Backbone as CSV, one residue per row, in Angstrom:
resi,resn,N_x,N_y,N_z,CA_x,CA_y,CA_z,C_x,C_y,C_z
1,UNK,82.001,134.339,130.408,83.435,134.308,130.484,83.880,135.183,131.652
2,UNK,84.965,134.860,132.515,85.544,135.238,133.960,86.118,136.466,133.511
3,UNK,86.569,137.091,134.467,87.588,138.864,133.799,88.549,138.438,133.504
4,UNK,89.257,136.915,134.398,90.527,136.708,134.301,90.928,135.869,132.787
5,UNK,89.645,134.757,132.526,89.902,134.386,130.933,89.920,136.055,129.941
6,UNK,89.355,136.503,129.961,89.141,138.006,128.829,90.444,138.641,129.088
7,UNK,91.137,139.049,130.783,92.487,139.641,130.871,93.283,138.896,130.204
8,UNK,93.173,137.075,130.111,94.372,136.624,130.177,94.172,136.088,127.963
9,UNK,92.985,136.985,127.544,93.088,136.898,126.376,93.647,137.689,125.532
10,UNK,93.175,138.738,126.045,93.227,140.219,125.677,95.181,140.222,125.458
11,UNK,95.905,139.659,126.742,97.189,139.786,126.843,97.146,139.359,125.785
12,UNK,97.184,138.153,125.243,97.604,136.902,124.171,97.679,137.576,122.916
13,UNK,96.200,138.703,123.021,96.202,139.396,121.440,97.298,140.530,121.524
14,UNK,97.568,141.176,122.855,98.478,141.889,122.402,99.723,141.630,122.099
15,UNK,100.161,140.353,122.729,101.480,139.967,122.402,101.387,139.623,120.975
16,UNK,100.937,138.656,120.750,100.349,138.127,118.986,100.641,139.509,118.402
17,UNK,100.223,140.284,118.930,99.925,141.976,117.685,101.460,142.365,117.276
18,UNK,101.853,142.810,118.569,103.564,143.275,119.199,104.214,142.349,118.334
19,UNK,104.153,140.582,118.540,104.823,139.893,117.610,104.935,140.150,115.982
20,UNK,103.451,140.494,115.354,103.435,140.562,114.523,103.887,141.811,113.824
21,UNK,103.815,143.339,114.714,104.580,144.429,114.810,105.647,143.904,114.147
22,UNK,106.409,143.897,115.263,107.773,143.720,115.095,108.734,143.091,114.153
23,UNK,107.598,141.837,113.663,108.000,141.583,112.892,108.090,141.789,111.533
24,UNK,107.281,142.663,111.264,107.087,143.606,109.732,107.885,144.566,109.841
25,UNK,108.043,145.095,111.130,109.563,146.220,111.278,110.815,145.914,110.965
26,UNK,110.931,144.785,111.723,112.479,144.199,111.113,112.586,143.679,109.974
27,UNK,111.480,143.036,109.191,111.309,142.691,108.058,111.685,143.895,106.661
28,UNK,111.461,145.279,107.340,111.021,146.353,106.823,112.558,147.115,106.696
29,UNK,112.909,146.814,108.050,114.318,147.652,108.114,115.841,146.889,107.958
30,UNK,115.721,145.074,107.566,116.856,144.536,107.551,117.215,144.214,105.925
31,UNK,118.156,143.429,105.804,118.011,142.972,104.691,119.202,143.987,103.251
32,UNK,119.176,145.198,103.850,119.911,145.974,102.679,121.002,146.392,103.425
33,UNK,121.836,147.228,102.384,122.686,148.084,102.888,122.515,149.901,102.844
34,UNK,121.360,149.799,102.875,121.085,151.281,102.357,121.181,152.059,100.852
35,UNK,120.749,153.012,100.690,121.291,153.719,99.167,120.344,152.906,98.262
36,UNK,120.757,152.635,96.832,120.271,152.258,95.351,120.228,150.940,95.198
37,UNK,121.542,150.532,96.014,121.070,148.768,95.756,120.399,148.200,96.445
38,UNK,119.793,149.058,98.010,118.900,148.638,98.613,117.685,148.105,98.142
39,UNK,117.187,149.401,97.393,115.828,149.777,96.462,115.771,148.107,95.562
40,UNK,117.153,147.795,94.858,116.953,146.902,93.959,117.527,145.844,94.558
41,UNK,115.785,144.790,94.000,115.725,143.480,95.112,116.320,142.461,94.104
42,UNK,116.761,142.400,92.976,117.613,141.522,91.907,119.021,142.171,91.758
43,UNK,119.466,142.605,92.924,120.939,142.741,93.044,121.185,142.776,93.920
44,UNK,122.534,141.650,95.087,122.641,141.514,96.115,123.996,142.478,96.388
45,UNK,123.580,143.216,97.719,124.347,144.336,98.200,126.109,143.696,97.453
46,UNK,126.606,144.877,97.510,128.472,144.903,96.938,128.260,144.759,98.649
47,UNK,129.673,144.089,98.857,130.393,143.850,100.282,131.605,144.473,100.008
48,UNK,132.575,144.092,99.194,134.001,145.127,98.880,134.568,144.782,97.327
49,UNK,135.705,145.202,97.250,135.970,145.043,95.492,137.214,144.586,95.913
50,UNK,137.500,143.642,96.540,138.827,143.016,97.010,138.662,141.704,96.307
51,UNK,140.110,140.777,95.784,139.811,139.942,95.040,138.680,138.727,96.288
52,UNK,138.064,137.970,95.371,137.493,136.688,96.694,138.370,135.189,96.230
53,UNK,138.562,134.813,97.211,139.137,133.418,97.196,138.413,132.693,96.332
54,UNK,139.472,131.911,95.734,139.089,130.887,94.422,138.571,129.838,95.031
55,UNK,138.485,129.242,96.338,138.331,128.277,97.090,139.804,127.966,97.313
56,UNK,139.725,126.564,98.444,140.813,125.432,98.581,141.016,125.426,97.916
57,UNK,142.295,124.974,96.812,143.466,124.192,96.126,143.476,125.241,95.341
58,UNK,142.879,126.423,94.572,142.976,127.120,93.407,144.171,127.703,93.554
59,UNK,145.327,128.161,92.787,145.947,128.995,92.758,146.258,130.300,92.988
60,UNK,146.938,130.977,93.653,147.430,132.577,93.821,147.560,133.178,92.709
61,UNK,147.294,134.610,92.320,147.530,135.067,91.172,149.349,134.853,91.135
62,UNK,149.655,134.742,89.995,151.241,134.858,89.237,151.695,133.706,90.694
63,UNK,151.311,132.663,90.880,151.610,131.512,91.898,152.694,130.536,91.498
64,UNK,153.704,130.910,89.968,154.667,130.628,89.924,155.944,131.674,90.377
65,UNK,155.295,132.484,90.277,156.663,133.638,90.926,156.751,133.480,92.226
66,UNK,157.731,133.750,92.995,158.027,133.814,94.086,159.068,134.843,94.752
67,UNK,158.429,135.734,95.659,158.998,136.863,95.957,159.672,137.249,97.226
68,UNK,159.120,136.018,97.822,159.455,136.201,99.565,158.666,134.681,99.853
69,UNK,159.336,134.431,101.266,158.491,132.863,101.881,158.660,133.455,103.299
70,UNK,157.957,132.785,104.043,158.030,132.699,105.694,157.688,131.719,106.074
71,UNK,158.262,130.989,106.659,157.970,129.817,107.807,158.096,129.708,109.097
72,UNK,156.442,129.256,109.297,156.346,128.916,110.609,156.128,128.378,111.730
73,UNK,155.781,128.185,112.554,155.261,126.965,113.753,154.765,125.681,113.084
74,UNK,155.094,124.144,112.982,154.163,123.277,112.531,154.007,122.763,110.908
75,UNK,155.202,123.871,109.955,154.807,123.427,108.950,154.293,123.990,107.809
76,UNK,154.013,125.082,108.832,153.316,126.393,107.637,154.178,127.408,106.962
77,UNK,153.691,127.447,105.726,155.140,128.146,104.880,153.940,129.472,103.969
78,UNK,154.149,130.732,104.286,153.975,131.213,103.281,154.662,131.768,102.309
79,UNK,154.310,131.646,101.167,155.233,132.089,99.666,154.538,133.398,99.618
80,UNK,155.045,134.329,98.895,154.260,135.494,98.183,154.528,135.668,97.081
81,UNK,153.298,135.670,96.173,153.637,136.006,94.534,153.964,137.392,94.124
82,UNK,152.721,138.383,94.704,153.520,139.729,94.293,152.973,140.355,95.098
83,UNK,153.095,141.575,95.117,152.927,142.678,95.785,152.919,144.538,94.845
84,UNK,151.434,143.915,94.604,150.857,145.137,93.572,150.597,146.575,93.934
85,UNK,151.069,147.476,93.691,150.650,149.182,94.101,149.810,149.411,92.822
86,UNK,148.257,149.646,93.039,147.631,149.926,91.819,147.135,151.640,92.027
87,UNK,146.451,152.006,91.070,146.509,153.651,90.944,145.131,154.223,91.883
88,UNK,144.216,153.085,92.469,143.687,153.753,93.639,144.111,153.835,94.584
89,UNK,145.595,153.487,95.018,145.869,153.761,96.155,145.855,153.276,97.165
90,UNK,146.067,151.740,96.443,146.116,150.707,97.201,147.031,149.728,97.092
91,UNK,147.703,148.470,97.979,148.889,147.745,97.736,148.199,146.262,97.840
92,UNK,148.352,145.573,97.160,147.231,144.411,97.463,148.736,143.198,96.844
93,UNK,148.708,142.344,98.571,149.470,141.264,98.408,148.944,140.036,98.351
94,UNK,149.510,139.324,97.450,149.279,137.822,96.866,150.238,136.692,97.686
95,UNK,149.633,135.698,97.660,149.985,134.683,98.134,149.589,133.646,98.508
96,UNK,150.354,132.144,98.698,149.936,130.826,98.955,150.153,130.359,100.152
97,UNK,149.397,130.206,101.188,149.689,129.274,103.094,149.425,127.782,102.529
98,UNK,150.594,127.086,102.674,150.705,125.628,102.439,150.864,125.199,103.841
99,UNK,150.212,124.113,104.405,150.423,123.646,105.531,151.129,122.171,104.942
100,UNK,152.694,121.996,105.546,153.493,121.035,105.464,153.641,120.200,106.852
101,UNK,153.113,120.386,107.386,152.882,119.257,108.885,152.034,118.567,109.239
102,UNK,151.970,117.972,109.643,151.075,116.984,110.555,149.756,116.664,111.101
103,UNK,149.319,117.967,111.398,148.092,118.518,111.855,147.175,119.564,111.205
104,UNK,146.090,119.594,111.147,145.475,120.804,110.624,145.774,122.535,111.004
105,UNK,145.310,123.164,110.130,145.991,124.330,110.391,144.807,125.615,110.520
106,UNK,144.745,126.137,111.287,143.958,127.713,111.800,144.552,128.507,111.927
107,UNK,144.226,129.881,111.253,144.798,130.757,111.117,144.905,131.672,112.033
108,UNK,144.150,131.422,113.436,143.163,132.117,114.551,144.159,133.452,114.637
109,UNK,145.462,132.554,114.739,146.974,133.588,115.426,147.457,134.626,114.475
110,UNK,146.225,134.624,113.228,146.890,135.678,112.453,145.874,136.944,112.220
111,UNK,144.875,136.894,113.151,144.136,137.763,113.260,144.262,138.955,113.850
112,UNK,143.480,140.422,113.506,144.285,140.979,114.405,143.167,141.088,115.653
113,UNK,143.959,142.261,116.595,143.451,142.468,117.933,142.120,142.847,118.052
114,UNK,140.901,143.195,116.841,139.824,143.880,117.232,138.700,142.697,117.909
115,UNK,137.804,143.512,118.186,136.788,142.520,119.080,135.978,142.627,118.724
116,UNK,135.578,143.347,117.413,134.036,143.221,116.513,134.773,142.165,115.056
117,UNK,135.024,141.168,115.413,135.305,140.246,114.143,134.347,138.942,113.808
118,UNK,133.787,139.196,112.196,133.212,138.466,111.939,134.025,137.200,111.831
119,UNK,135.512,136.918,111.117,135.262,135.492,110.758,136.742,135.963,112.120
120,UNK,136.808,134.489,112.713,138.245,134.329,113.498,139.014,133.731,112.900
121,UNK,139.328,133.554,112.009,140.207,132.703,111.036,140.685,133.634,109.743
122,UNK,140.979,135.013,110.119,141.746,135.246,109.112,143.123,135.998,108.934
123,UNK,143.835,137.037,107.894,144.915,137.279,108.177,144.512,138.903,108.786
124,UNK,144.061,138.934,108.832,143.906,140.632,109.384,144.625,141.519,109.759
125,UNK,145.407,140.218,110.988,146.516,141.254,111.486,148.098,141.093,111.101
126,UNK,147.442,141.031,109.147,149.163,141.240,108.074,149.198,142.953,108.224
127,UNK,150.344,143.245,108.167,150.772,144.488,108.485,152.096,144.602,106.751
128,UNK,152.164,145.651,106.845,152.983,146.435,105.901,153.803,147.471,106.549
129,UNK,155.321,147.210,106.511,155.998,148.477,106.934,157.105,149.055,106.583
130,UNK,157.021,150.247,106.238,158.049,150.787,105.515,159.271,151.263,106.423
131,UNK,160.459,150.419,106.650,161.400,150.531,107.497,161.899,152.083,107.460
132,UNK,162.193,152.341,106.249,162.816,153.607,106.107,161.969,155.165,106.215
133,UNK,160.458,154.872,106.220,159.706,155.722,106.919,159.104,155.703,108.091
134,UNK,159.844,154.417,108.736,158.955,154.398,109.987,157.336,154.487,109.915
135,UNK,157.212,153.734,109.121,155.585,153.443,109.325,154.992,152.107,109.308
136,UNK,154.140,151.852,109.604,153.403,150.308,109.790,152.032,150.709,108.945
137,UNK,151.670,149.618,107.703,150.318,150.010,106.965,149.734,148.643,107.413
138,UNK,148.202,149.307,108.278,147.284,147.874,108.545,146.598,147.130,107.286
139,UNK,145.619,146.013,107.340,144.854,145.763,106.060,143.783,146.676,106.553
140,UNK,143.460,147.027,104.975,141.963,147.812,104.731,140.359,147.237,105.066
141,UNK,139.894,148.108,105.638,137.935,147.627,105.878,137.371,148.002,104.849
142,UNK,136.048,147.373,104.630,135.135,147.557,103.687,134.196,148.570,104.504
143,UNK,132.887,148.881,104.214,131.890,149.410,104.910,131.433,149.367,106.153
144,UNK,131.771,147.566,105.769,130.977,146.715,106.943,132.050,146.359,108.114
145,UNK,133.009,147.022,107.714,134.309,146.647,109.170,135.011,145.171,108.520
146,UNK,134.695,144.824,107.552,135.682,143.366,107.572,136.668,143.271,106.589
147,UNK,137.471,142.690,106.721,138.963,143.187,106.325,138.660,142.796,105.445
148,UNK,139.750,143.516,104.008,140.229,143.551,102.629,141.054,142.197,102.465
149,UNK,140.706,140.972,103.132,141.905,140.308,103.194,141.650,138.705,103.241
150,UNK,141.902,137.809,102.970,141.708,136.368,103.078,140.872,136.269,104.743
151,UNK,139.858,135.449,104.625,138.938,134.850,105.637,138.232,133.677,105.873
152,UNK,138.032,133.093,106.774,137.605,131.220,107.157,138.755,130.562,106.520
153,UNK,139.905,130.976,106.667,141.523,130.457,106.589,141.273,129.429,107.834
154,UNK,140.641,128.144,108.097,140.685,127.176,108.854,140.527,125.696,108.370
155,UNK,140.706,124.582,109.276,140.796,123.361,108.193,141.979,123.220,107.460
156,UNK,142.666,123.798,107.505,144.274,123.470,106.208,144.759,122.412,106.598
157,UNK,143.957,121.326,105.696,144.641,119.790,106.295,146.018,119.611,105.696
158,UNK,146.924,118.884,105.958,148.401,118.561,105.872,148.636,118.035,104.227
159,UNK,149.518,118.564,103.685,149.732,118.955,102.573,148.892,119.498,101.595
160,UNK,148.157,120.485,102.055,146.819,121.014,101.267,147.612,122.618,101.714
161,UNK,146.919,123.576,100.319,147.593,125.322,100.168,146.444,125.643,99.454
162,UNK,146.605,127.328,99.666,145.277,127.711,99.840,145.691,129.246,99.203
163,UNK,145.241,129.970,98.491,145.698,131.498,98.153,145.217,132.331,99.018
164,UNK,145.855,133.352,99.270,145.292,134.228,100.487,146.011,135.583,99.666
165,UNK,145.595,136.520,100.301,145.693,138.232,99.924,145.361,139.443,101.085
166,UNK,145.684,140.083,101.295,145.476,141.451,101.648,145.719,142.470,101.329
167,UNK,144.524,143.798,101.337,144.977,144.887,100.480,145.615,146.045,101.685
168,UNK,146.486,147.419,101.444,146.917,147.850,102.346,146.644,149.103,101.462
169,UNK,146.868,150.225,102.540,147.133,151.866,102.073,148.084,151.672,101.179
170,UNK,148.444,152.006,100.119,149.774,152.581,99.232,150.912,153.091,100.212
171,UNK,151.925,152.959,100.524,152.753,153.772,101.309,153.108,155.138,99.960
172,UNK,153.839,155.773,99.844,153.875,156.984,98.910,155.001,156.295,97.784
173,UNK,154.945,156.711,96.738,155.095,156.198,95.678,157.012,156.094,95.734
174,UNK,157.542,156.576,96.279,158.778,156.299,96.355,159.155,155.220,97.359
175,UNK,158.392,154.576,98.145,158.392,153.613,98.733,158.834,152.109,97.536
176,UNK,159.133,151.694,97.360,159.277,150.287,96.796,159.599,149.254,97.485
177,UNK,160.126,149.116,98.762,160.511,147.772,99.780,159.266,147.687,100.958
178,UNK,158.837,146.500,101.131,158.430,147.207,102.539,158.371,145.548,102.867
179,UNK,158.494,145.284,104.398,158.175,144.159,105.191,156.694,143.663,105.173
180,UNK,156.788,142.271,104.694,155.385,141.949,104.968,155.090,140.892,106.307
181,UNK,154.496,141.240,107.152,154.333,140.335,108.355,153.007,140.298,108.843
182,UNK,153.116,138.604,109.098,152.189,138.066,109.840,152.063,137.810,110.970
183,UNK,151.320,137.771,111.724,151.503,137.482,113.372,152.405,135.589,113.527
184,UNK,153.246,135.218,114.453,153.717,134.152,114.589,154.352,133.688,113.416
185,UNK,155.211,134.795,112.767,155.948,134.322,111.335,157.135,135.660,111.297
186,UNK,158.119,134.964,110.777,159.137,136.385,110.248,158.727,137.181,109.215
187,UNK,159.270,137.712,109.284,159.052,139.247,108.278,159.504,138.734,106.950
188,UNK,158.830,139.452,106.092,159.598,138.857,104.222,159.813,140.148,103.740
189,UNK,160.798,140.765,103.207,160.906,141.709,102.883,160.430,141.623,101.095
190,UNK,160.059,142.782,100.312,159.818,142.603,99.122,159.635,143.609,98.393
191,UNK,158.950,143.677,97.270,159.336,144.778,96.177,157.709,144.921,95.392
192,UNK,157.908,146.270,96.157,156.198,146.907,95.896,156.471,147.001,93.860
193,UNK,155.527,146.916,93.037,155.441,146.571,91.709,154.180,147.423,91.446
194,UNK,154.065,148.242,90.119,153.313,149.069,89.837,152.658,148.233,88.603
């Protein structure tokens, strides 16, 4: 055998090796989120404790009440059912995006400004603001950076509604009004509920 077949073997095993390295490393180091539920392989990591979408057509919680609407570009109407202040310290709003027009509907324009976003289709950039304190409350992140809030909001074919939510900071407990807004929609004003 030539030096150059044995050099050009020898490479082959080391790459093969390196491949196989590497791949027991990442094998080794992906997969969890760190901590206790890592350890345990019959329980898949918590992502957040925010409600999850019922799917398409299911209902909004309390989706006969109605507390506020906004309409906008094309057809799109959102209703809001309520707007909960619960005792961790959090404000978590309910609601239904019905698309009443023509065309399908993406939520792209209601995202907000960051540039590490997993899904592009969601409400992210709903805001909360308390006029009379001059403050603006964003939606909340989980661990993993992704919002507390309805996501893959895309596809809303024409007369089809969909429940959506976002959770926010509590503004301070004497707060009870605050504006809820979406990007490319008016403001709904409403009544924080304990």
């Amino acid at each position: 055998m030539s030096i150059r077949r044995t050099t050009k073997a020898a490479r082959g095993a080391v790459a093969m090796a390196s491949a196989v390295g590497l791949a027991l490393v990442v094998a080794g180091c992906g997969g969890g989120e760190g901590g206790a539920e890592a350890t345990d392989g019959n329980k898949p990591p918590a992502r957040s404790t925010a409600p999850k979408d019922s799917g398409p057509g299911s209902p909004a919680a309390d989706s006969d009440k109605v507390i506020g609407e906004m309409k906008g570009p094309d057809g799109v109407v959102v209703t809001l059912h309520s707007v909960v202040r619960d005792s961790g310290g959090f404000v978590t709003v309910n609601g239904t995006v019905a698309n009443r027009g023509t065309r399908a509907f993406n939520a792209i324009d209601w995202r907000s400004n960051e540039t590490d976003l997993r899904s592009r289709s969601s409400i992210s950039g709903a805001t909360l603001v308390d006029k009379a304190g001059k403050k603006r409350y964003l939606v909340l992140r989980d661990t993993n950076g992704e919002c507390l809030c309805t996501t893959g909001l895309s596809g809303l074919m024409p007369g089809a509604s969909r429940p959506i939510f976002a959770q926010f900071p509590a503004p301070p407990a004497k707060v009870t009004e605050v504006d809820f807004q979406l990007p490319t929609l008016p403001p709904a004003s409403v009544q924080i509920t304990d």
